[in-house]
Amino acid sequence: MISTLLIRVLIILFNLKGENTVVKKQFKAESKRLLDIMINSIYTHREIFLRELISNASDAIDKLYYKALTDDAIEFNKNDFYIKIDLDKDNRLLKISDKGIGMDQDELESNLGIIAKSGSLAFKKENNLKDGYDIIGQFGVGFYSAFMVSDKVTVISRPYGGDKAFKWESNGASGYSIEECEKEGVGTDIILKIKENTEDDQYDDYLEQYRIKSLVKKYSDFIRYPIKMDEKTTKLKEGTEDEYEDVFEEKTINSMVPIWRKNKNELKDEDYENFYSEKHYGFDKPLKHLHISVDGVIRYDSILFIPENTPFDYYTKEYEKGLELYSNGVLIMNKCQDLLPDYFSFVKGMVDSEDLSLNISRELLQHDRQLKFIAKNIKTKIKTELQNMLKHERDKYETFYKAFGRQIKYGIYDNYGMDKEILQDLLMFYSSTEKKMVTLDEYVERMKEDQSHIYYASGESYDRIEKLPQTELVTDKGYEILYFIDDIDEFAVRVLMNYKDKEFKSVSAGDLDLETEAEKKEKETELDESKDMFEHMKNILGEKIKAVKISKRLKNHPVCLSNEGDVSIEMEKVLQAMPNASGIKAEKVLEINSNHEIYQSLKEAFEKDKDKFDLYTKILYNQALLIEGLSVQDPVEFTNDICKIMK
Ligand code: ADP
């Protein structure tokens, strides 16, 4: 049973979730800066401009298609759903056109006029990254990437339902202009004036058919709509037998089969990685991908990714979990939250199911039986995948755990421990004996015959924990100790309570109960002898501590703090550091090492010199605080006290 105090602690903790690690600063859009960075980005990343523009065109068609599917009043011609690329070598122009949803004047202004993606720049600033830093490869900056290869970008767009078209034009550096213009039919044309070659860069490449074709194949093969280009071929002139001429034929370059519909065996890691960056799932490479095709009562395809790095906003409230949701190939939701439990919120990817209704509302979707089934299925698959990784690819798993282990620990105490069974085998902690990360299962397997508990010690760093006096006795017994350095570790095991019937125990717990019978006897006698003295110490220290006790756990140190009750000293520290600190405190016990020389001095002082005794008590208490990493309430008094005994 979880105690009521612990429940109170958990309620407070739920507010901790998502409020630590990254402080978000308000950031003004610095379009010019970002453009500069982009233009100076390394050559190999420039080619992604094409992927970005094609994705935008595909999104624009998606939007119109979706509208049309869910609203009978909308007329459309399915044959219009394609993306066209035109090359004009002589004038150095590359054009990408779509007959999608289009943009009106306001949208041109707000979508292209300022950089929406200021997040990437903010990230760069917050992390003090140098200008050479590969921000493009890391983020994908959408439309603006066009300026990496162009001197001038022209956007001509007519929105669906609008009768006017507008032209947006910019050379990147000195702002942009918008004016009304002529355009037949709805949709958007993006026209790039390709830069002249420089000593280092061959911009001419982007005017070559073969190059564009290979870029489409590389990055945009899976786009659902045809990507068409006029291909030059040489043909026999009609009516002649030996005269040839150049003719242009419109050809579709991409295969159009979405990656999730393809056979797993035909796909390479690279294909999944391309999909990952094409979709902007993350700015890293995925650590792992899962390709799921379920063909049962409910059918669905899904591609899921476990990222390698923690997204910069992951542990903040801004981070939104969710998977893309498609209904039979049509995107119906960008971030479907109901598909992922919070503890797997780091997973990126998509789900496509034929069985979902297209115009289902968000509210209805929550209760949708199919969706629930898929979510449950996905949860199990992710867990199995992680377990396999832990078993067979330990290094990879440790990389994963470094990035997202904290989320798994949240999962343990979230919902009052409802999912702890699912997650406990995924936990890892640093071990005192192995000097590396170990699982609970490995710990329990190694436990000594006479050992009844799983021991842990909390602190700021492994180094500091190693030096904690409280670890001495446990280490002397030859028991392994798990080191907790994450502020939520202890909360997680408090909710877990035990693993494979072995209870967790802090080395600082008051009831550690590791003394031998002889030691216990000795302790009792000593306590009897010095009862008055301990009472006196308790009186001097007052409310600061619950009791003063003899300690047999200490070997070389004179004092330490232990705690009674549900809240440990480390937990108190975390709770105190939170906004609207709750005032919940650990019940601290000052333990004195009766085998230490100091103990004799203390006894002498108690008998002969009450002032000195008072001084010793306060100093010992403050020393115990310092060892715990707690601050001394009055440092000036403390140093004065030390000076007094030095005199
Ligand atoms: P992102 O696509 O990630 O939102 P972009 O900078 O690529 O960022 O594009 C900004 C916005 O401009 C898009 O969200 C979209 O609303 C609009 N946009 C870009 N290209 C097109 C297009 N071809 N048709 C319609 N809207 C477009």
XYZ file of C-alpha atoms and ligand atoms in Angstrom:
674
model
C 0.000 0.000 0.000
C 1.194 3.470 -0.831
C 0.973 5.747 2.192
C -1.071 8.928 2.095
C 2.045 11.023 2.515
C 3.542 9.386 -0.538
C 0.376 10.089 -2.490
C 0.651 13.750 -1.514
C 4.237 13.699 -2.692
C 3.175 12.158 -5.991
C 0.530 14.792 -6.573
C 3.158 17.469 -6.100
C 5.456 15.593 -8.415
C 3.017 15.547 -11.285
C 3.626 19.266 -11.492
C 7.342 18.686 -11.654
C 6.881 16.725 -14.821
C 7.727 18.862 -17.783
C 8.923 21.859 -15.856
C 12.567 21.145 -15.476
C 15.726 21.024 -17.554
C 15.060 23.584 -20.254
C 14.098 27.139 -19.580
C 12.255 28.502 -22.587
C 13.013 32.032 -23.538
C 10.818 34.155 -25.679
C 12.517 34.552 -28.988
C 11.946 37.158 -31.661
C 11.977 35.874 -35.209
C 15.347 36.728 -36.633
C 14.735 35.870 -40.222
C 17.846 37.571 -41.490
C 20.118 35.722 -39.072
C 18.665 32.356 -39.913
C 19.025 33.067 -43.600
C 22.675 33.921 -43.103
C 23.284 30.709 -41.245
C 21.485 28.741 -43.884
C 23.238 30.313 -46.799
C 26.561 29.532 -45.191
C 25.605 25.999 -44.341
C 27.663 23.169 -45.718
C 27.164 22.190 -49.299
C 25.930 18.649 -48.833
C 22.877 19.862 -47.051
C 21.793 22.330 -49.667
C 20.197 19.633 -51.736
C 17.458 19.142 -49.157
C 15.780 22.320 -50.414
C 14.060 20.176 -53.028
C 12.705 17.765 -50.467
C 11.363 20.676 -48.415
C 9.574 22.297 -51.338
C 8.141 18.998 -52.560
C 6.884 18.170 -49.071
C 5.179 21.554 -48.882
C 3.516 20.990 -52.234
C 2.401 17.534 -51.131
C 0.995 18.984 -47.903
C -0.891 21.609 -49.892
C -2.480 18.897 -52.038
C -3.221 16.841 -48.928
C -5.073 19.766 -47.432
C -7.260 20.215 -50.480
C -7.793 16.483 -50.860
C -8.821 16.124 -47.259
C -11.218 19.051 -47.590
C -12.745 17.490 -50.640
C -13.120 14.076 -49.073
C -14.893 15.422 -46.035
C -17.013 18.028 -47.783
C -19.149 16.977 -50.717
C -19.632 20.557 -51.837
C -16.022 20.789 -52.925
C -15.259 19.990 -56.504
C -11.935 18.665 -57.518
C -10.263 16.755 -60.235
C -8.133 13.926 -58.980
C -5.903 14.265 -62.020
C -4.782 17.627 -60.692
C -3.131 16.031 -57.715
C 0.459 15.969 -58.813
C 3.613 18.018 -58.371
C 5.425 19.355 -61.389
C 9.084 20.249 -61.683
C 10.258 22.397 -64.603
C 13.833 23.245 -65.472
C 14.897 26.189 -67.586
C 18.641 25.979 -67.945
C 19.066 29.098 -70.074
C 17.379 31.353 -67.565
C 18.639 29.344 -64.564
C 15.115 28.697 -63.309
C 13.738 25.752 -61.353
C 9.986 25.696 -60.816
C 7.929 23.511 -58.487
C 4.174 23.712 -58.968
C 1.151 22.212 -57.296
C -2.598 22.601 -57.618
C -3.112 22.306 -53.904
C -4.832 24.552 -51.403
C -2.785 27.674 -52.255
C -2.255 30.787 -50.156
C -3.961 34.159 -50.100
C -2.129 37.432 -49.551
C -2.248 37.179 -45.768
C -1.041 33.628 -45.768
C 1.836 34.440 -48.082
C 2.777 37.159 -45.700
C 2.458 35.187 -42.493
C 3.783 31.884 -43.788
C 6.708 33.145 -45.782
C 7.237 36.658 -44.483
C 8.674 35.738 -41.146
C 10.499 32.707 -40.045
C 8.175 30.553 -38.094
C 10.874 28.140 -37.172
C 12.605 30.509 -34.805
C 12.795 27.508 -32.513
C 15.834 26.213 -34.306
C 17.627 29.476 -33.882
C 16.631 29.711 -30.245
C 17.973 26.237 -29.777
C 21.237 27.256 -31.353
C 21.501 30.259 -29.077
C 20.571 28.439 -25.902
C 23.146 25.824 -26.610
C 25.820 28.278 -27.623
C 26.450 26.594 -30.920
C 28.943 28.086 -33.327
C 27.933 29.353 -36.737
C 29.569 26.417 -38.463
C 27.167 24.170 -36.600
C 25.124 22.100 -38.921
C 21.738 23.625 -38.213
C 20.263 22.719 -41.569
C 21.082 19.059 -41.387
C 19.743 19.092 -37.890
C 16.454 20.816 -38.422
C 15.081 21.240 -41.864
C 14.003 24.799 -42.187
C 11.268 24.358 -44.737
C 10.604 26.940 -47.359
C 13.598 29.075 -46.447
C 16.003 26.400 -47.532
C 15.250 27.575 -51.082
C 17.624 30.468 -50.430
C 20.512 28.083 -50.039
C 20.570 27.586 -53.785
C 18.767 30.654 -55.127
C 19.495 34.325 -55.651
C 15.817 35.046 -55.834
C 12.663 33.119 -54.913
C 9.274 33.874 -56.433
C 6.051 32.378 -55.115
C 2.888 32.732 -57.158
C -0.174 31.422 -55.397
C -3.928 31.385 -55.715
C -5.905 29.977 -52.803
C -8.727 27.539 -53.081
C -11.954 29.522 -53.173
C -10.171 32.807 -53.956
C -10.340 34.669 -57.235
C -7.125 36.661 -56.929
C -3.559 35.473 -57.201
C -0.514 37.070 -55.546
C 3.167 37.107 -56.190
C 5.646 37.041 -53.312
C 9.247 37.722 -54.180
C 12.468 37.953 -52.237
C 16.204 37.808 -52.683
C 16.578 36.737 -49.081
C 18.642 39.623 -47.856
C 16.505 42.721 -48.221
C 13.032 41.558 -47.318
C 10.294 40.684 -49.762
C 7.548 42.178 -51.913
C 3.951 41.128 -52.548
C 1.768 42.157 -55.457
C -1.327 40.961 -57.206
C -0.781 38.965 -60.365
C -2.387 36.644 -62.862
C -2.556 32.902 -62.317
C -4.680 30.294 -63.931
C -6.249 27.859 -61.501
C -5.616 27.355 -57.798
C -2.301 26.258 -56.353
C 1.233 27.458 -55.947
C 4.269 27.903 -58.172
C 7.634 28.266 -56.516
C 10.245 29.633 -58.890
C 13.906 29.581 -57.931
C 16.523 31.611 -59.704
C 19.470 29.278 -59.211
C 22.760 30.840 -58.091
C 25.764 31.058 -60.375
C 28.513 28.515 -59.766
C 31.245 29.525 -57.382
C 34.716 28.137 -56.961
C 33.479 25.631 -54.394
C 29.881 25.042 -55.349
C 28.333 23.664 -58.491
C 24.870 25.217 -58.432
C 24.468 24.238 -62.083
C 23.741 20.763 -60.775
C 20.265 21.828 -59.765
C 19.387 22.611 -63.354
C 20.289 19.141 -64.551
C 17.536 16.612 -65.089
C 19.522 13.626 -63.898
C 20.483 15.393 -60.678
C 16.930 16.487 -59.876
C 15.682 13.031 -60.669
C 18.147 11.433 -58.315
C 17.260 13.908 -55.560
C 13.573 13.090 -55.931
C 14.380 9.392 -55.769
C 16.567 9.891 -52.744
C 14.300 12.083 -50.660
C 10.799 12.133 -52.046
C 10.178 8.777 -53.620
C 7.365 7.951 -51.217
C 5.373 11.131 -51.749
C 1.823 9.941 -52.460
C 1.281 12.161 -55.465
C 3.088 11.855 -58.765
C 6.111 14.114 -59.095
C 6.347 14.855 -62.786
C 9.081 16.269 -64.939
C 9.472 16.755 -68.649
C 12.242 14.452 -69.679
C 14.248 15.056 -72.741
C 14.619 12.067 -74.998
C 15.840 11.776 -78.545
C 13.345 10.344 -80.985
C 13.064 9.574 -84.638
C 11.479 12.513 -86.374
C 8.060 11.636 -87.714
C 7.965 10.966 -91.413
C 11.716 10.475 -91.611
C 13.889 7.418 -91.377
C 17.147 8.778 -90.075
C 16.405 12.219 -88.649
C 16.311 12.531 -84.896
C 14.931 15.258 -82.675
C 14.806 16.143 -78.956
C 11.342 15.683 -77.506
C 10.043 16.288 -74.017
C 7.831 13.720 -72.409
C 6.135 14.184 -69.070
C 7.279 11.411 -66.755
C 6.527 10.498 -63.185
C 9.770 10.185 -61.239
C 8.686 8.861 -57.857
C 7.290 5.442 -57.044
C 4.463 6.958 -54.933
C 4.096 3.892 -52.812
C 4.246 5.139 -49.257
C 7.073 3.538 -47.384
C 4.742 1.915 -44.873
C 2.989 0.015 -47.651
C 6.234 -1.383 -48.933
C 7.611 -4.756 -48.111
C 10.043 -4.580 -45.200
C 12.523 -6.758 -47.040
C 12.813 -4.235 -49.828
C 13.641 -1.385 -47.502
C 17.047 -0.408 -46.224
C 17.911 1.466 -43.035
C 18.658 4.415 -45.236
C 15.087 4.481 -46.531
C 13.732 4.695 -43.023
C 16.269 7.361 -42.125
C 15.244 9.421 -45.141
C 11.616 9.074 -44.197
C 12.464 10.191 -40.673
C 14.097 13.396 -41.834
C 11.638 13.998 -44.648
C 8.895 13.950 -42.049
C 10.907 16.159 -39.692
C 10.388 13.649 -36.924
C 13.710 14.638 -35.430
C 16.964 16.354 -36.110
C 19.014 13.280 -35.327
C 19.181 9.886 -36.906
C 16.719 7.417 -35.454
C 18.266 4.936 -33.054
C 15.767 2.284 -34.049
C 12.814 1.868 -36.326
C 9.861 -0.478 -36.149
C 7.818 -1.333 -39.167
C 4.531 -2.900 -38.177
C 1.906 -4.365 -40.476
C -1.058 -5.899 -38.727
C -3.524 -7.793 -40.811
C -6.143 -9.032 -38.400
C -9.627 -7.933 -37.463
C -8.277 -4.436 -37.419
C -5.703 -3.702 -40.073
C -3.035 -1.095 -39.838
C 0.476 -0.192 -40.937
C 2.819 1.761 -38.789
C 6.371 2.988 -38.822
C 7.736 4.009 -35.475
C 11.051 5.534 -34.540
C 13.003 5.763 -31.346
C 15.142 8.900 -31.658
C 18.761 8.891 -30.623
C 18.840 12.279 -28.928
C 16.501 14.019 -26.561
C 14.643 16.727 -28.503
C 15.564 20.130 -27.114
C 12.071 20.759 -25.797
C 11.422 17.186 -24.681
C 11.331 17.735 -20.951
C 9.294 20.936 -21.216
C 5.597 21.576 -21.413
C 5.947 22.639 -25.040
C 6.697 19.110 -26.157
C 3.704 17.389 -27.701
C 3.614 13.648 -28.035
C 1.716 11.894 -30.775
C 1.835 9.964 -34.023
C 0.662 10.985 -37.452
C -2.615 9.325 -38.206
C -3.626 8.371 -41.728
C -6.853 6.883 -42.880
C -6.147 4.808 -45.919
C -3.254 6.985 -46.993
C -4.866 10.338 -46.193
C -3.408 12.276 -43.318
C -6.169 13.026 -40.835
C -4.209 14.143 -37.812
C -0.681 15.424 -37.295
C -0.246 14.415 -33.701
C -2.646 11.827 -32.469
C -1.894 11.755 -28.760
C -4.114 8.821 -27.938
C -1.831 6.477 -29.802
C 1.022 6.765 -27.297
C 1.207 6.431 -23.545
C 3.070 9.301 -21.836
C 5.982 7.099 -20.911
C 6.638 6.377 -24.580
C 6.076 9.988 -25.648
C 9.521 10.064 -27.283
C 8.364 7.691 -30.031
C 7.857 9.319 -33.434
C 6.111 7.989 -36.466
C 2.829 7.284 -38.155
C -0.108 4.924 -38.278
C -2.257 4.233 -41.325
C -5.464 2.264 -40.988
C -8.208 1.621 -43.495
C -10.669 1.083 -40.750
C -10.776 4.606 -39.441
C -13.490 6.955 -40.487
C -12.223 10.043 -42.302
C -14.263 12.757 -40.740
C -14.144 11.444 -37.250
C -13.820 14.237 -34.735
C -11.095 14.440 -32.172
C -13.537 13.721 -29.344
C -15.022 10.695 -31.040
C -11.586 9.427 -31.943
C -10.694 9.162 -28.279
C -13.374 6.563 -27.807
C -12.812 4.823 -31.064
C -12.486 1.094 -30.553
C -10.095 0.646 -33.451
C -7.827 3.379 -32.244
C -7.732 1.916 -28.755
C -6.833 -1.440 -30.175
C -4.035 0.042 -32.269
C -2.702 2.061 -29.331
C -2.560 -1.016 -27.143
C -0.865 -3.003 -29.843
C 1.723 -0.306 -30.445
C 2.477 -0.006 -26.746
C 3.295 -3.704 -26.541
C 5.439 -3.561 -29.676
C 7.481 -0.658 -28.371
C 8.027 -2.374 -25.076
C 9.126 -5.589 -26.736
C 11.447 -3.665 -29.026
C 13.065 -1.911 -26.074
C 13.457 -5.166 -24.233
C 15.086 -6.751 -27.240
C 17.406 -3.831 -27.545
C 18.342 -4.189 -23.899
C 19.019 -7.866 -24.389
C 20.850 -7.844 -27.697
C 22.143 -4.327 -28.254
C 23.193 -3.135 -24.856
C 25.160 -0.108 -26.040
C 22.266 1.098 -28.097
C 19.918 0.609 -25.187
C 22.176 2.633 -22.926
C 22.163 5.446 -25.484
C 18.399 5.269 -25.487
C 18.272 5.198 -21.702
C 20.501 8.219 -21.411
C 18.136 10.172 -23.620
C 14.778 8.914 -22.369
C 15.327 6.881 -19.197
C 13.934 9.728 -17.178
C 10.636 9.407 -19.012
C 10.499 5.701 -18.210
C 10.965 6.566 -14.543
C 8.127 9.080 -14.740
C 6.077 6.290 -16.188
C 6.737 4.203 -13.089
C 5.130 6.662 -10.709
C 2.665 8.245 -13.097
C -0.934 7.226 -12.381
C 0.149 6.047 -8.935
C 2.206 3.264 -10.361
C -0.430 1.776 -12.630
C 2.074 0.869 -15.326
C 5.009 -0.076 -13.165
C 4.805 -3.736 -14.107
C 5.210 -2.835 -17.764
C 8.177 -0.597 -17.182
C 10.213 -1.984 -14.305
C 12.342 -4.228 -16.483
C 13.402 -1.267 -18.576
C 15.002 0.544 -15.635
C 18.738 0.893 -15.208
C 20.897 2.313 -12.452
C 24.598 2.697 -11.845
C 26.026 -0.050 -9.705
C 28.602 0.341 -6.932
C 30.201 -3.010 -7.660
C 29.905 -3.231 -11.443
C 30.759 0.448 -12.023
C 28.278 0.612 -14.885
C 24.561 0.699 -15.560
C 22.712 -2.440 -14.490
C 19.117 -3.606 -14.577
C 17.104 -4.604 -11.528
C 17.011 -8.142 -12.780
C 20.796 -8.289 -12.952
C 20.995 -6.865 -9.433
C 18.613 -9.412 -7.975
C 20.392 -12.265 -9.738
C 23.655 -11.222 -8.078
C 22.269 -10.667 -4.587
C 24.192 -12.279 -1.748
C 22.589 -15.206 0.007
C 22.015 -13.345 3.265
C 20.913 -10.175 1.510
C 17.259 -9.328 1.816
C 16.960 -5.905 0.201
C 17.881 -3.989 -2.930
C 20.067 -1.181 -1.616
C 20.338 2.256 -3.080
C 22.015 5.524 -2.201
C 20.989 8.954 -3.461
C 23.177 11.921 -4.171
C 24.299 14.532 -6.607
C 26.907 12.484 -8.432
C 28.434 9.020 -8.377
C 31.555 10.480 -6.770
C 29.661 12.036 -3.939
C 27.596 8.953 -3.275
C 30.738 6.855 -3.165
C 31.938 8.995 -0.269
C 28.701 8.933 1.703
C 29.322 7.530 5.198
C 25.997 5.686 5.036
C 27.289 3.406 2.291
C 30.118 2.057 4.463
C 28.230 -0.647 6.290
C 26.417 -1.935 3.215
C 29.615 -1.978 1.201
C 31.399 -3.770 4.060
C 28.814 -6.503 3.894
C 29.713 -6.952 0.237
C 26.310 -5.825 -0.989
C 25.838 -3.989 -4.240
C 24.398 -0.470 -4.073
C 22.475 1.281 -6.826
C 23.413 4.936 -7.172
C 20.542 7.344 -7.710
C 21.559 10.653 -9.209
C 18.366 11.605 -11.005
C 16.064 13.613 -8.749
C 13.153 11.340 -9.550
C 14.900 8.006 -8.993
C 13.900 7.624 -5.404
C 10.296 8.580 -6.081
C 10.150 5.924 -8.754
C 11.350 3.124 -6.471
C 9.126 4.333 -3.667
C 6.195 3.606 -5.926
C 7.765 0.420 -7.213
C 8.294 -0.675 -3.572
C 9.827 -3.987 -4.545
C 11.174 -5.913 -7.475
C 10.861 -9.689 -7.660
C 9.750 -9.657 -4.043
C 12.863 -7.826 -2.926
C 12.158 -4.583 -1.192
C 14.125 -1.436 -2.010
C 15.995 0.114 0.867
C 17.925 3.338 1.107
C 21.309 3.044 2.795
C 20.226 6.112 4.767
C 17.107 4.480 6.125
C 16.834 4.558 9.905
C 15.846 0.910 9.994
C 18.648 -0.433 7.866
C 18.918 -3.307 10.317
C 22.255 -4.707 9.229
C 23.962 -4.870 12.605
C 25.006 -8.182 14.083
C 23.363 -9.382 17.280
C 26.476 -8.383 19.206
C 26.433 -4.902 17.739
C 22.779 -4.524 18.605
C 23.457 -5.523 22.219
C 26.358 -3.128 22.427
C 24.207 -0.374 21.043
C 21.533 -0.954 23.646
C 24.010 -0.799 26.498
C 25.636 2.326 25.144
C 22.263 3.929 24.645
C 21.322 3.111 28.239
C 24.545 4.613 29.505
C 24.214 7.808 27.513
C 20.448 8.278 27.518
C 20.721 11.641 29.266
C 23.337 12.845 26.874
C 21.261 11.994 23.809
C 18.208 13.651 25.244
C 20.261 16.721 25.849
C 21.528 16.747 22.292
C 17.991 16.417 21.000
C 16.971 19.391 23.140
C 19.793 21.516 21.785
C 18.865 20.743 18.191
C 15.114 20.951 18.764
C 12.783 20.552 15.800
C 15.624 20.144 13.337
C 15.828 16.464 14.080
C 13.553 13.684 15.197
C 16.097 11.906 17.386
C 19.756 11.322 18.177
C 20.922 7.727 18.023
C 23.948 5.522 18.344
C 25.112 4.287 14.998
C 26.787 1.039 14.123
C 26.564 1.700 10.413
C 29.424 4.177 10.501
C 33.000 3.014 10.306
C 35.285 6.007 9.714
C 32.929 8.939 10.051
C 31.760 10.418 13.348
C 28.224 11.346 12.280
C 25.594 11.006 9.625
C 21.937 11.711 9.063
C 19.473 8.944 8.481
C 15.769 9.240 8.054
C 12.575 7.700 9.272
C 9.283 7.640 7.441
C 8.386 7.915 3.779
C 10.295 10.990 2.741
C 14.046 10.778 2.490
C 16.485 13.636 2.650
C 17.049 13.486 -1.115
C 13.306 13.600 -1.686
C 13.064 16.589 0.621
C 15.668 18.372 -1.491
C 13.694 17.775 -4.693
C 10.439 18.879 -3.103
C 12.056 22.012 -1.667
C 13.451 22.984 -5.043
C 10.043 22.953 -6.653
C 7.963 26.046 -7.274
C 5.487 26.483 -4.380
C 7.566 24.265 -2.142
C 5.247 22.112 -0.116
C 7.085 22.199 3.184
C 7.169 18.413 3.324
C 10.304 17.433 5.198
C 12.213 14.283 5.957
C 12.253 13.064 9.533
C 15.955 13.272 10.196
C 17.868 11.269 12.765
C 21.352 12.309 13.831
C 23.448 9.173 14.166
C 26.634 9.230 16.219
C 29.426 6.741 15.743
C 30.191 5.395 19.232
C 33.449 3.866 18.025
C 34.821 7.189 16.954
C 37.204 9.206 19.169
C 34.849 12.124 18.966
C 32.303 10.137 20.915
C 34.575 10.101 23.959
C 35.182 13.838 23.691
C 31.472 14.362 23.494
C 30.904 12.318 26.620
C 33.603 14.189 28.489
C 32.180 17.528 27.486
C 28.734 16.424 28.585
C 30.064 15.663 32.043
C 32.423 18.594 32.499
C 31.652 21.493 30.218
C 28.084 22.150 29.084
C 29.066 25.061 26.785
C 31.539 22.886 24.980
C 28.957 20.121 24.716
C 26.509 22.544 23.186
C 29.164 23.625 20.681
C 30.104 20.038 19.756
C 26.493 19.078 19.207
C 25.866 21.940 16.834
C 29.065 21.336 14.908
C 28.377 17.627 14.517
C 24.874 18.305 13.293
C 26.108 20.839 10.744
C 28.780 18.431 9.563
C 26.125 15.805 8.982
C 24.143 18.311 6.941
C 27.142 19.143 4.793
C 27.893 15.492 4.125
C 24.325 15.096 2.884
C 24.752 18.008 0.517
C 22.317 20.100 2.528
C 23.100 23.675 3.369
C 23.955 24.817 6.847
C 21.295 27.163 8.138
C 23.722 29.733 9.528
C 27.171 29.368 7.944
C 28.607 32.317 9.873
C 27.664 30.786 13.186
C 29.054 27.462 12.027
C 32.458 28.901 11.143
C 32.513 30.884 14.397
C 31.784 27.664 16.277
C 34.738 25.971 14.612
C 36.994 28.919 15.463
C 35.903 28.631 19.081
C 37.161 25.059 19.401
C 40.375 25.917 17.595
C 41.217 28.567 20.171
P 6.412 24.004 -42.645
O 6.044 23.382 -43.952
O 7.272 23.117 -41.818
O 5.235 24.547 -41.881
P 7.647 25.965 -44.346
O 8.574 27.099 -44.084
O 8.140 24.956 -45.313
O 7.314 25.300 -42.965
O 6.280 26.526 -44.876
C 5.571 27.490 -44.148
C 4.103 27.443 -44.509
O 3.888 27.987 -45.812
C 3.512 26.065 -44.577
O 3.119 25.607 -43.301
C 2.313 26.267 -45.505
O 1.200 26.762 -44.773
C 2.791 27.354 -46.424
N 3.234 26.779 -47.711
C 4.493 26.517 -48.106
N 4.509 25.984 -49.337
C 3.221 25.900 -49.737
C 2.552 25.445 -50.931
N 3.232 24.931 -51.939
N 1.198 25.538 -50.957
C 0.498 26.047 -49.939
N 1.066 26.482 -48.798
C 2.396 26.421 -48.702
